[in-house]
């Protein structure tokens, strides 16, 4: 189905590579993605492309009360749904360019209002769906289950634990056996689909004191289910009550189980993303040897820090040129880093003005340098080992 921009004048400001293609078509989206990659590789402060991936705060409501979640820890945490006005503007301005959309960053996506209509919008605009779900509702939504399966590009199940006792102690309101039954049912339907149309099936696992020893068994479980990848993340210490669960305070213990998990994954051929081991263990470090005396010739000039080259490696950011988050009220947030500010509201002057505005340009100029701008300096992509960024970086990991 051919799309037309709501504002025909948009066609006049598109780069030639996009003007030559049917607006919003798969070929148009492929070209937009190529431009985004080229501009990222060039560290261009102004990008010719629009985001290829979106996260919409369709809802912040969740049906669980996980003890480590900020929504549970903060009794005043708001319960929001994206307004129809904001959603309509996103569909009009961004869906023609985006290849993938993720529903909800902080809630359960299957509680998004008018979900079936939103699936229709994705189909109409040649856009695929990603969801990160707790799995409690996945196979109960029979009314649109088939459409959901056909629209999905990636589903990520958040499961913290490999036993009923541990999982239920974390995911309050869910039951491990019921969730695993849902995931197995989804895995079976997925396997029955033609291979080229199957959505990917990933898993998130939050490593904390009570869960990390079950990580190797969880790898075995995902292998049995036929999952594609597991992303292991450290607990974010939103609240003082979480301190003892933070593996930063149990480093030797954490290293042991992370090493066992990697070995299990390698033996079974399961793809995993896992933070590196801690380099400083729980035991105090030995006292440093006395420093050598300074030569009488006087102090040497401080060495100039070596600047990072532009672009990866060692730094890789896939947000500032390709991805963005849209809040329930239309504010544009550049990434998922805790504490990152919004860069403006698309309801005021439209998305494109923000996307290439002064704030985005400043962040793009600095992110691949020795001095990343603002909260980028503690981002886990730039500092893959949280110790390198100090306590502040670890808290935001």
mmCIF file of C-alpha atoms in Angstrom:
data_model
loop_
_atom_site.group_PDB
_atom_site.id
_atom_site.type_symbol
_atom_site.label_atom_id
_atom_site.label_comp_id
_atom_site.label_asym_id
_atom_site.label_seq_id
_atom_site.Cartn_x
_atom_site.Cartn_y
_atom_site.Cartn_z
ATOM 1 C CA UNK A 1 0.000 0.000 0.000
ATOM 2 C CA UNK A 2 1.442 3.380 -1.039
ATOM 3 C CA UNK A 3 1.581 6.102 1.629
ATOM 4 C CA UNK A 4 1.479 9.854 1.218
ATOM 5 C CA UNK A 5 2.949 12.374 3.671
ATOM 6 C CA UNK A 6 0.446 14.443 5.615
ATOM 7 C CA UNK A 7 2.467 17.514 4.587
ATOM 8 C CA UNK A 8 3.351 17.288 0.866
ATOM 9 C CA UNK A 9 6.116 19.892 1.340
ATOM 10 C CA UNK A 10 8.062 17.204 3.235
ATOM 11 C CA UNK A 11 8.919 15.573 -0.091
ATOM 12 C CA UNK A 12 10.825 18.694 -1.126
ATOM 13 C CA UNK A 13 13.234 18.564 1.831
ATOM 14 C CA UNK A 14 13.931 14.838 1.760
ATOM 15 C CA UNK A 15 17.394 13.796 0.550
ATOM 16 C CA UNK A 16 17.476 12.730 -3.125
ATOM 17 C CA UNK A 17 17.952 9.077 -2.137
ATOM 18 C CA UNK A 18 14.509 9.141 -0.510
ATOM 19 C CA UNK A 19 12.741 11.410 -2.990
ATOM 20 C CA UNK A 20 13.331 8.832 -5.705
ATOM 21 C CA UNK A 21 11.408 6.111 -3.855
ATOM 22 C CA UNK A 22 7.721 5.570 -2.974
ATOM 23 C CA UNK A 23 7.142 7.336 0.329
ATOM 24 C CA UNK A 24 6.987 4.899 3.261
ATOM 25 C CA UNK A 25 7.638 1.802 1.147
ATOM 26 C CA UNK A 26 10.021 -0.969 2.292
ATOM 27 C CA UNK A 27 12.591 0.321 -0.223
ATOM 28 C CA UNK A 28 12.167 3.832 1.193
ATOM 29 C CA UNK A 29 12.798 2.516 4.716
ATOM 30 C CA UNK A 30 15.852 0.570 3.575
ATOM 31 C CA UNK A 31 17.305 3.721 2.032
ATOM 32 C CA UNK A 32 16.576 5.708 5.196
ATOM 33 C CA UNK A 33 18.412 3.069 7.218
ATOM 34 C CA UNK A 34 21.450 3.266 4.916
ATOM 35 C CA UNK A 35 21.570 7.044 5.304
ATOM 36 C CA UNK A 36 21.354 6.718 9.092
ATOM 37 C CA UNK A 37 24.304 4.323 9.124
ATOM 38 C CA UNK A 38 26.348 6.544 6.833
ATOM 39 C CA UNK A 39 25.715 9.587 9.009
ATOM 40 C CA UNK A 40 26.616 7.670 12.162
ATOM 41 C CA UNK A 41 29.834 6.433 10.566
ATOM 42 C CA UNK A 42 30.661 10.026 9.604
ATOM 43 C CA UNK A 43 29.724 11.350 13.081
ATOM 44 C CA UNK A 44 27.496 13.861 11.293
ATOM 45 C CA UNK A 45 25.873 16.289 13.761
ATOM 46 C CA UNK A 46 22.978 16.738 11.336
ATOM 47 C CA UNK A 47 21.533 13.537 9.963
ATOM 48 C CA UNK A 48 19.728 13.125 6.663
ATOM 49 C CA UNK A 49 17.769 10.148 7.943
ATOM 50 C CA UNK A 50 14.932 9.794 10.415
ATOM 51 C CA UNK A 51 14.938 7.174 13.198
ATOM 52 C CA UNK A 52 14.776 3.570 12.040
ATOM 53 C CA UNK A 53 13.580 2.289 15.455
ATOM 54 C CA UNK A 54 11.087 3.832 17.871
ATOM 55 C CA UNK A 55 9.979 3.171 21.409
ATOM 56 C CA UNK A 56 6.548 4.492 22.323
ATOM 57 C CA UNK A 57 5.382 4.907 25.884
ATOM 58 C CA UNK A 58 2.045 3.374 25.009
ATOM 59 C CA UNK A 59 1.571 2.615 28.689
ATOM 60 C CA UNK A 60 3.509 2.684 31.948
ATOM 61 C CA UNK A 61 0.980 0.361 33.569
ATOM 62 C CA UNK A 62 2.127 -3.119 34.564
ATOM 63 C CA UNK A 63 0.245 -6.035 36.064
ATOM 64 C CA UNK A 64 3.195 -7.049 38.310
ATOM 65 C CA UNK A 65 4.878 -5.533 41.360
ATOM 66 C CA UNK A 66 8.530 -6.530 41.031
ATOM 67 C CA UNK A 67 10.473 -5.572 44.154
ATOM 68 C CA UNK A 68 13.346 -3.953 42.200
ATOM 69 C CA UNK A 69 11.181 -1.904 39.809
ATOM 70 C CA UNK A 70 11.089 1.852 40.253
ATOM 71 C CA UNK A 71 7.347 1.865 39.631
ATOM 72 C CA UNK A 72 6.865 -0.377 42.656
ATOM 73 C CA UNK A 73 9.453 1.416 44.801
ATOM 74 C CA UNK A 74 7.993 4.842 44.068
ATOM 75 C CA UNK A 75 4.363 4.944 45.239
ATOM 76 C CA UNK A 76 3.896 8.181 43.298
ATOM 77 C CA UNK A 77 5.078 6.687 40.029
ATOM 78 C CA UNK A 78 2.512 7.863 37.457
ATOM 79 C CA UNK A 79 0.390 5.507 35.408
ATOM 80 C CA UNK A 80 0.251 6.894 31.903
ATOM 81 C CA UNK A 81 -1.176 5.950 28.530
ATOM 82 C CA UNK A 82 -0.062 7.646 25.327
ATOM 83 C CA UNK A 83 -2.735 10.041 24.118
ATOM 84 C CA UNK A 84 -4.400 9.471 20.773
ATOM 85 C CA UNK A 85 -3.121 12.878 19.638
ATOM 86 C CA UNK A 86 0.519 11.994 20.309
ATOM 87 C CA UNK A 87 0.135 8.525 18.844
ATOM 88 C CA UNK A 88 -1.436 9.891 15.672
ATOM 89 C CA UNK A 89 1.423 12.355 15.229
ATOM 90 C CA UNK A 90 3.967 9.558 15.658
ATOM 91 C CA UNK A 91 2.245 7.427 13.026
ATOM 92 C CA UNK A 92 2.122 10.354 10.607
ATOM 93 C CA UNK A 93 5.640 11.734 11.108
ATOM 94 C CA UNK A 94 7.724 8.696 12.031
ATOM 95 C CA UNK A 95 6.134 5.425 10.921
ATOM 96 C CA UNK A 96 6.902 6.039 7.196
ATOM 97 C CA UNK A 97 10.628 5.980 8.056
ATOM 98 C CA UNK A 98 10.852 3.472 10.907
ATOM 99 C CA UNK A 99 11.416 -0.217 10.337
ATOM 100 C CA UNK A 100 10.652 -1.304 13.906
ATOM 101 C CA UNK A 101 8.518 -0.005 16.761
ATOM 102 C CA UNK A 102 8.641 -1.104 20.375
ATOM 103 C CA UNK A 103 5.579 -0.601 22.540
ATOM 104 C CA UNK A 104 6.297 0.572 26.100
ATOM 105 C CA UNK A 105 9.606 1.098 27.873
ATOM 106 C CA UNK A 106 8.342 0.984 31.460
ATOM 107 C CA UNK A 107 5.096 -0.999 31.415
ATOM 108 C CA UNK A 108 3.676 -4.237 30.101
ATOM 109 C CA UNK A 109 3.169 -3.646 26.344
ATOM 110 C CA UNK A 110 0.238 -6.044 26.061
ATOM 111 C CA UNK A 111 -1.705 -3.666 28.323
ATOM 112 C CA UNK A 112 -1.454 -0.929 25.664
ATOM 113 C CA UNK A 113 -4.941 0.426 24.814
ATOM 114 C CA UNK A 114 -6.379 -0.286 21.342
ATOM 115 C CA UNK A 115 -3.652 -2.827 20.710
ATOM 116 C CA UNK A 116 -5.361 -4.447 17.737
ATOM 117 C CA UNK A 117 -5.804 -1.092 15.978
ATOM 118 C CA UNK A 118 -2.143 -0.348 16.568
ATOM 119 C CA UNK A 119 -1.209 -3.658 14.983
ATOM 120 C CA UNK A 120 -3.258 -2.629 11.936
ATOM 121 C CA UNK A 121 -1.247 0.619 11.734
ATOM 122 C CA UNK A 122 1.994 -1.342 11.752
ATOM 123 C CA UNK A 123 0.817 -3.637 8.974
ATOM 124 C CA UNK A 124 -0.421 -0.722 6.870
ATOM 125 C CA UNK A 125 2.887 1.150 7.176
ATOM 126 C CA UNK A 126 5.208 -1.852 6.618
ATOM 127 C CA UNK A 127 6.522 -1.575 10.182
ATOM 128 C CA UNK A 128 7.451 -4.474 12.431
ATOM 129 C CA UNK A 129 6.802 -4.773 16.157
ATOM 130 C CA UNK A 130 9.168 -5.453 19.037
ATOM 131 C CA UNK A 131 7.919 -6.063 22.552
ATOM 132 C CA UNK A 132 9.598 -6.687 25.886
ATOM 133 C CA UNK A 133 7.046 -8.547 27.972
ATOM 134 C CA UNK A 134 6.782 -10.339 31.292
ATOM 135 C CA UNK A 135 5.001 -13.152 29.455
ATOM 136 C CA UNK A 136 1.951 -13.294 31.693
ATOM 137 C CA UNK A 137 -0.479 -12.196 28.965
ATOM 138 C CA UNK A 138 1.312 -13.436 25.862
ATOM 139 C CA UNK A 139 -0.900 -16.351 24.914
ATOM 140 C CA UNK A 140 -4.125 -15.194 26.577
ATOM 141 C CA UNK A 141 -4.802 -12.502 23.994
ATOM 142 C CA UNK A 142 -6.508 -14.900 21.593
ATOM 143 C CA UNK A 143 -8.582 -12.144 19.968
ATOM 144 C CA UNK A 144 -5.583 -10.807 18.104
ATOM 145 C CA UNK A 145 -2.951 -13.493 18.794
ATOM 146 C CA UNK A 146 -2.539 -14.437 15.154
ATOM 147 C CA UNK A 147 -2.144 -10.823 14.066
ATOM 148 C CA UNK A 148 0.361 -10.253 16.849
ATOM 149 C CA UNK A 149 2.456 -13.215 15.754
ATOM 150 C CA UNK A 150 2.402 -12.043 12.136
ATOM 151 C CA UNK A 151 3.440 -8.501 13.094
ATOM 152 C CA UNK A 152 6.202 -9.390 15.551
ATOM 153 C CA UNK A 153 9.824 -9.071 14.578
ATOM 154 C CA UNK A 154 11.200 -9.670 18.056
ATOM 155 C CA UNK A 155 9.757 -10.662 21.402
ATOM 156 C CA UNK A 156 11.896 -10.442 24.523
ATOM 157 C CA UNK A 157 10.685 -12.249 27.613
ATOM 158 C CA UNK A 158 11.868 -10.829 30.938
ATOM 159 C CA UNK A 159 12.441 -13.792 33.242
ATOM 160 C CA UNK A 160 14.612 -13.406 36.328
ATOM 161 C CA UNK A 161 15.293 -16.871 37.674
ATOM 162 C CA UNK A 162 15.222 -20.505 36.621
ATOM 163 C CA UNK A 163 13.186 -21.880 39.527
ATOM 164 C CA UNK A 164 9.686 -21.119 40.756
ATOM 165 C CA UNK A 165 10.864 -20.017 44.199
ATOM 166 C CA UNK A 166 13.384 -17.475 42.925
ATOM 167 C CA UNK A 167 11.282 -16.164 40.052
ATOM 168 C CA UNK A 168 8.171 -15.722 42.204
ATOM 169 C CA UNK A 169 10.201 -13.840 44.819
ATOM 170 C CA UNK A 170 11.179 -11.303 42.150
ATOM 171 C CA UNK A 171 8.165 -11.060 39.838
ATOM 172 C CA UNK A 172 5.420 -10.518 42.395
ATOM 173 C CA UNK A 173 2.019 -11.225 40.870
ATOM 174 C CA UNK A 174 3.298 -13.765 38.343
ATOM 175 C CA UNK A 175 3.796 -17.507 38.643
ATOM 176 C CA UNK A 176 6.839 -19.167 37.107
ATOM 177 C CA UNK A 177 5.006 -22.272 35.928
ATOM 178 C CA UNK A 178 2.239 -20.277 34.221
ATOM 179 C CA UNK A 179 4.705 -17.935 32.535
ATOM 180 C CA UNK A 180 6.811 -20.825 31.278
ATOM 181 C CA UNK A 181 3.670 -22.490 29.900
ATOM 182 C CA UNK A 182 2.905 -19.256 28.009
ATOM 183 C CA UNK A 183 6.425 -19.062 26.626
ATOM 184 C CA UNK A 184 6.387 -22.715 25.569
ATOM 185 C CA UNK A 185 3.057 -22.181 23.792
ATOM 186 C CA UNK A 186 4.472 -19.163 21.985
ATOM 187 C CA UNK A 187 7.639 -21.073 21.074
ATOM 188 C CA UNK A 188 5.548 -23.875 19.587
ATOM 189 C CA UNK A 189 3.454 -21.503 17.446
ATOM 190 C CA UNK A 190 6.587 -19.663 16.394
ATOM 191 C CA UNK A 191 8.263 -22.898 15.322
ATOM 192 C CA UNK A 192 5.225 -23.758 13.193
ATOM 193 C CA UNK A 193 5.595 -20.515 11.198
ATOM 194 C CA UNK A 194 7.623 -20.390 7.963
ATOM 195 C CA UNK A 195 11.246 -19.808 8.902
ATOM 196 C CA UNK A 196 11.498 -16.503 7.049
ATOM 197 C CA UNK A 197 8.530 -15.087 8.992
ATOM 198 C CA UNK A 198 9.404 -16.281 12.468
ATOM 199 C CA UNK A 199 9.946 -13.536 15.032
ATOM 200 C CA UNK A 200 13.131 -13.710 17.039
ATOM 201 C CA UNK A 201 12.729 -14.826 20.640
ATOM 202 C CA UNK A 202 15.109 -13.255 23.158
ATOM 203 C CA UNK A 203 15.235 -13.201 26.930
ATOM 204 C CA UNK A 204 16.232 -10.627 29.550
ATOM 205 C CA UNK A 205 17.652 -11.755 32.877
ATOM 206 C CA UNK A 206 18.492 -9.310 35.676
ATOM 207 C CA UNK A 207 21.523 -10.481 37.618
ATOM 208 C CA UNK A 208 21.340 -9.835 41.335
ATOM 209 C CA UNK A 209 22.398 -11.638 44.482
ATOM 210 C CA UNK A 210 19.341 -13.902 44.550
ATOM 211 C CA UNK A 211 19.282 -14.748 40.827
ATOM 212 C CA UNK A 212 22.831 -14.920 39.486
ATOM 213 C CA UNK A 213 23.473 -18.497 40.696
ATOM 214 C CA UNK A 214 20.539 -19.638 38.522
ATOM 215 C CA UNK A 215 21.913 -18.007 35.377
ATOM 216 C CA UNK A 216 23.619 -21.210 34.064
ATOM 217 C CA UNK A 217 20.391 -23.177 34.507
ATOM 218 C CA UNK A 218 18.513 -20.367 32.773
ATOM 219 C CA UNK A 219 20.817 -20.764 29.759
ATOM 220 C CA UNK A 220 19.881 -24.444 29.658
ATOM 221 C CA UNK A 221 16.201 -23.522 29.851
ATOM 222 C CA UNK A 222 16.436 -21.058 26.952
ATOM 223 C CA UNK A 223 18.322 -23.648 24.928
ATOM 224 C CA UNK A 224 15.440 -26.093 25.473
ATOM 225 C CA UNK A 225 12.950 -23.427 24.342
ATOM 226 C CA UNK A 226 14.897 -22.616 21.179
ATOM 227 C CA UNK A 227 15.553 -18.989 22.149
ATOM 228 C CA UNK A 228 17.825 -16.814 20.042
ATOM 229 C CA UNK A 229 19.666 -14.763 22.662
ATOM 230 C CA UNK A 230 19.840 -13.914 26.369
ATOM 231 C CA UNK A 231 20.748 -10.424 27.556
ATOM 232 C CA UNK A 232 22.080 -10.451 31.109
ATOM 233 C CA UNK A 233 21.961 -7.081 32.866
ATOM 234 C CA UNK A 234 23.027 -5.881 36.288
ATOM 235 C CA UNK A 235 20.393 -4.710 38.727
ATOM 236 C CA UNK A 236 19.862 -0.945 38.697
ATOM 237 C CA UNK A 237 19.936 0.237 42.311
ATOM 238 C CA UNK A 238 16.955 2.586 42.252
ATOM 239 C CA UNK A 239 16.504 2.504 46.011
ATOM 240 C CA UNK A 240 18.648 1.889 49.152
ATOM 241 C CA UNK A 241 16.633 -1.262 49.857
ATOM 242 C CA UNK A 242 18.268 -2.871 46.801
ATOM 243 C CA UNK A 243 21.863 -2.418 47.971
ATOM 244 C CA UNK A 244 22.429 -5.995 49.146
ATOM 245 C CA UNK A 245 21.065 -7.384 45.862
ATOM 246 C CA UNK A 246 23.501 -5.248 43.837
ATOM 247 C CA UNK A 247 26.325 -7.504 42.632
ATOM 248 C CA UNK A 248 28.727 -4.617 42.875
ATOM 249 C CA UNK A 249 28.826 -5.519 46.577
ATOM 250 C CA UNK A 250 29.373 -9.269 45.902
ATOM 251 C CA UNK A 251 31.972 -9.161 43.175
ATOM 252 C CA UNK A 252 33.818 -12.453 43.647
ATOM 253 C CA UNK A 253 30.497 -14.295 43.908
ATOM 254 C CA UNK A 254 29.229 -12.538 40.784
ATOM 255 C CA UNK A 255 32.364 -13.334 38.783
ATOM 256 C CA UNK A 256 32.139 -17.026 39.652
ATOM 257 C CA UNK A 257 28.570 -17.381 38.396
ATOM 258 C CA UNK A 258 29.043 -15.166 35.361
ATOM 259 C CA UNK A 259 32.002 -17.353 34.347
ATOM 260 C CA UNK A 260 29.925 -20.504 34.805
ATOM 261 C CA UNK A 261 27.125 -18.961 32.760
ATOM 262 C CA UNK A 262 29.453 -18.099 29.881
ATOM 263 C CA UNK A 263 30.832 -21.648 29.914
ATOM 264 C CA UNK A 264 27.335 -23.145 29.799
ATOM 265 C CA UNK A 265 26.315 -20.847 26.955
ATOM 266 C CA UNK A 266 29.427 -21.719 24.968
ATOM 267 C CA UNK A 267 28.895 -25.450 25.491
ATOM 268 C CA UNK A 268 25.257 -25.248 24.327
ATOM 269 C CA UNK A 269 25.781 -22.683 21.569
ATOM 270 C CA UNK A 270 23.432 -20.130 23.140
ATOM 271 C CA UNK A 271 24.115 -16.493 22.235
ATOM 272 C CA UNK A 272 24.427 -14.276 25.311
ATOM 273 C CA UNK A 273 25.224 -10.657 26.091
ATOM 274 C CA UNK A 274 26.839 -10.347 29.492
ATOM 275 C CA UNK A 275 28.790 -7.615 31.276
ATOM 276 C CA UNK A 276 32.490 -8.341 31.872
ATOM 277 C CA UNK A 277 33.746 -9.679 35.173
ATOM 278 C CA UNK A 278 34.541 -7.240 37.924
ATOM 279 C CA UNK A 279 38.249 -6.478 38.106
ATOM 280 C CA UNK A 280 38.172 -5.404 41.761
ATOM 281 C CA UNK A 281 36.984 -8.162 44.089
ATOM 282 C CA UNK A 282 35.460 -7.984 47.533
ATOM 283 C CA UNK A 283 38.785 -8.462 49.340
ATOM 284 C CA UNK A 284 40.823 -5.288 49.926
ATOM 285 C CA UNK A 285 43.623 -4.718 47.446
ATOM 286 C CA UNK A 286 47.232 -5.035 48.717
ATOM 287 C CA UNK A 287 48.974 -1.809 49.640
ATOM 288 C CA UNK A 288 50.701 -0.136 46.721
ATOM 289 C CA UNK A 289 54.495 0.039 46.640
ATOM 290 C CA UNK A 290 55.998 3.431 47.516
ATOM 291 C CA UNK A 291 56.342 5.723 44.556
ATOM 292 C CA UNK A 292 59.823 6.226 43.112
ATOM 293 C CA UNK A 293 61.402 9.582 43.994
ATOM 294 C CA UNK A 294 61.004 12.352 41.471
ATOM 295 C CA UNK A 295 64.153 13.293 39.587
ATOM 296 C CA UNK A 296 65.769 16.556 40.607
ATOM 297 C CA UNK A 297 65.300 17.955 37.140
ATOM 298 C CA UNK A 298 61.785 19.010 38.094
ATOM 299 C CA UNK A 299 58.279 17.743 37.379
ATOM 300 C CA UNK A 300 57.494 16.591 33.884
ATOM 301 C CA UNK A 301 54.658 18.106 31.908
ATOM 302 C CA UNK A 302 51.398 16.150 32.270
ATOM 303 C CA UNK A 303 50.792 13.869 29.328
ATOM 304 C CA UNK A 304 47.909 14.810 27.104
ATOM 305 C CA UNK A 305 45.160 12.159 27.144
ATOM 306 C CA UNK A 306 44.856 10.329 23.871
ATOM 307 C CA UNK A 307 41.638 11.251 22.134
ATOM 308 C CA UNK A 308 39.307 8.510 21.095
ATOM 309 C CA UNK A 309 38.937 8.126 17.348
ATOM 310 C CA UNK A 310 35.605 9.074 15.885
ATOM 311 C CA UNK A 311 33.310 6.110 15.675
ATOM 312 C CA UNK A 312 33.482 2.524 16.944
ATOM 313 C CA UNK A 313 35.512 0.899 18.266
ATOM 314 C CA UNK A 314 35.914 1.501 21.183
ATOM 315 C CA UNK A 315 32.628 3.407 21.483
ATOM 316 C CA UNK A 316 29.386 2.312 19.876
ATOM 317 C CA UNK A 317 26.110 4.202 20.219
ATOM 318 C CA UNK A 318 23.165 3.135 18.094
ATOM 319 C CA UNK A 319 20.744 5.678 19.529
ATOM 320 C CA UNK A 320 21.697 9.186 18.450
ATOM 321 C CA UNK A 321 21.402 8.493 14.719
ATOM 322 C CA UNK A 322 18.949 5.598 14.561
ATOM 323 C CA UNK A 323 16.723 5.313 17.622
ATOM 324 C CA UNK A 324 14.576 7.399 19.917
ATOM 325 C CA UNK A 325 11.932 7.171 22.626
ATOM 326 C CA UNK A 326 8.635 9.056 22.531
ATOM 327 C CA UNK A 327 6.928 9.614 25.876
ATOM 328 C CA UNK A 328 3.196 9.440 26.473
ATOM 329 C CA UNK A 329 2.929 13.216 26.020
ATOM 330 C CA UNK A 330 5.204 13.544 22.995
ATOM 331 C CA UNK A 331 8.571 14.372 24.535
ATOM 332 C CA UNK A 332 11.578 13.075 22.580
ATOM 333 C CA UNK A 333 14.091 11.124 24.680
ATOM 334 C CA UNK A 334 17.296 10.012 22.939
ATOM 335 C CA UNK A 335 17.931 6.685 24.659
ATOM 336 C CA UNK A 336 17.215 4.411 27.612
ATOM 337 C CA UNK A 337 20.021 5.679 29.877
ATOM 338 C CA UNK A 338 18.741 6.397 33.365
ATOM 339 C CA UNK A 339 18.519 10.113 33.993
ATOM 340 C CA UNK A 340 18.807 11.189 30.361
ATOM 341 C CA UNK A 341 16.815 14.394 29.720
ATOM 342 C CA UNK A 342 14.248 14.815 26.998
ATOM 343 C CA UNK A 343 15.308 16.961 24.050
ATOM 344 C CA UNK A 344 11.961 18.682 23.486
ATOM 345 C CA UNK A 345 8.338 17.954 22.584
ATOM 346 C CA UNK A 346 7.333 16.937 19.095
ATOM 347 C CA UNK A 347 3.904 18.383 19.889
ATOM 348 C CA UNK A 348 5.375 21.902 19.916
ATOM 349 C CA UNK A 349 7.304 22.078 16.670
ATOM 350 C CA UNK A 350 7.334 18.629 15.149
ATOM 351 C CA UNK A 351 9.832 15.814 15.456
ATOM 352 C CA UNK A 352 12.208 16.774 12.652
ATOM 353 C CA UNK A 353 13.068 20.131 14.259
ATOM 354 C CA UNK A 354 14.102 18.329 17.471
ATOM 355 C CA UNK A 355 15.903 15.486 15.691
ATOM 356 C CA UNK A 356 18.366 17.889 14.077
ATOM 357 C CA UNK A 357 18.139 20.576 16.744
ATOM 358 C CA UNK A 358 21.005 22.047 18.732
ATOM 359 C CA UNK A 359 20.826 19.508 21.590
ATOM 360 C CA UNK A 360 20.970 16.464 19.317
ATOM 361 C CA UNK A 361 23.820 18.041 17.361
ATOM 362 C CA UNK A 362 25.807 18.651 20.550
ATOM 363 C CA UNK A 363 25.399 15.079 21.737
ATOM 364 C CA UNK A 364 26.335 13.672 18.314
ATOM 365 C CA UNK A 365 29.487 15.803 18.153
ATOM 366 C CA UNK A 366 30.719 14.541 21.524
ATOM 367 C CA UNK A 367 29.586 10.938 21.918
ATOM 368 C CA UNK A 368 32.478 9.420 19.949
ATOM 369 C CA UNK A 369 35.151 11.627 21.524
ATOM 370 C CA UNK A 370 37.201 11.469 24.705
ATOM 371 C CA UNK A 371 34.643 13.752 26.386
ATOM 372 C CA UNK A 372 31.094 12.483 25.816
ATOM 373 C CA UNK A 373 28.441 15.084 26.555
ATOM 374 C CA UNK A 374 26.196 15.013 29.614
ATOM 375 C CA UNK A 375 24.958 11.624 30.832
ATOM 376 C CA UNK A 376 26.693 9.890 27.894
ATOM 377 C CA UNK A 377 29.873 9.903 29.986
ATOM 378 C CA UNK A 378 28.448 7.223 32.296
ATOM 379 C CA UNK A 379 26.681 5.199 29.596
ATOM 380 C CA UNK A 380 27.258 1.437 29.674
ATOM 381 C CA UNK A 381 28.025 1.492 25.933
ATOM 382 C CA UNK A 382 30.972 3.810 26.533
ATOM 383 C CA UNK A 383 32.008 2.245 29.839
ATOM 384 C CA UNK A 384 31.223 -1.488 29.399
ATOM 385 C CA UNK A 385 32.767 -2.213 32.806
ATOM 386 C CA UNK A 386 30.898 -0.098 35.388
ATOM 387 C CA UNK A 387 34.003 0.235 37.556
ATOM 388 C CA UNK A 388 35.616 2.424 34.906
ATOM 389 C CA UNK A 389 32.937 5.049 35.368
ATOM 390 C CA UNK A 390 32.988 4.873 39.166
ATOM 391 C CA UNK A 391 29.984 4.528 41.447
ATOM 392 C CA UNK A 392 27.851 6.878 39.385
ATOM 393 C CA UNK A 393 28.392 4.819 36.275
ATOM 394 C CA UNK A 394 27.597 1.599 38.101
ATOM 395 C CA UNK A 395 24.321 2.946 39.448
ATOM 396 C CA UNK A 396 23.279 3.754 35.884
ATOM 397 C CA UNK A 397 24.424 0.446 34.405
#
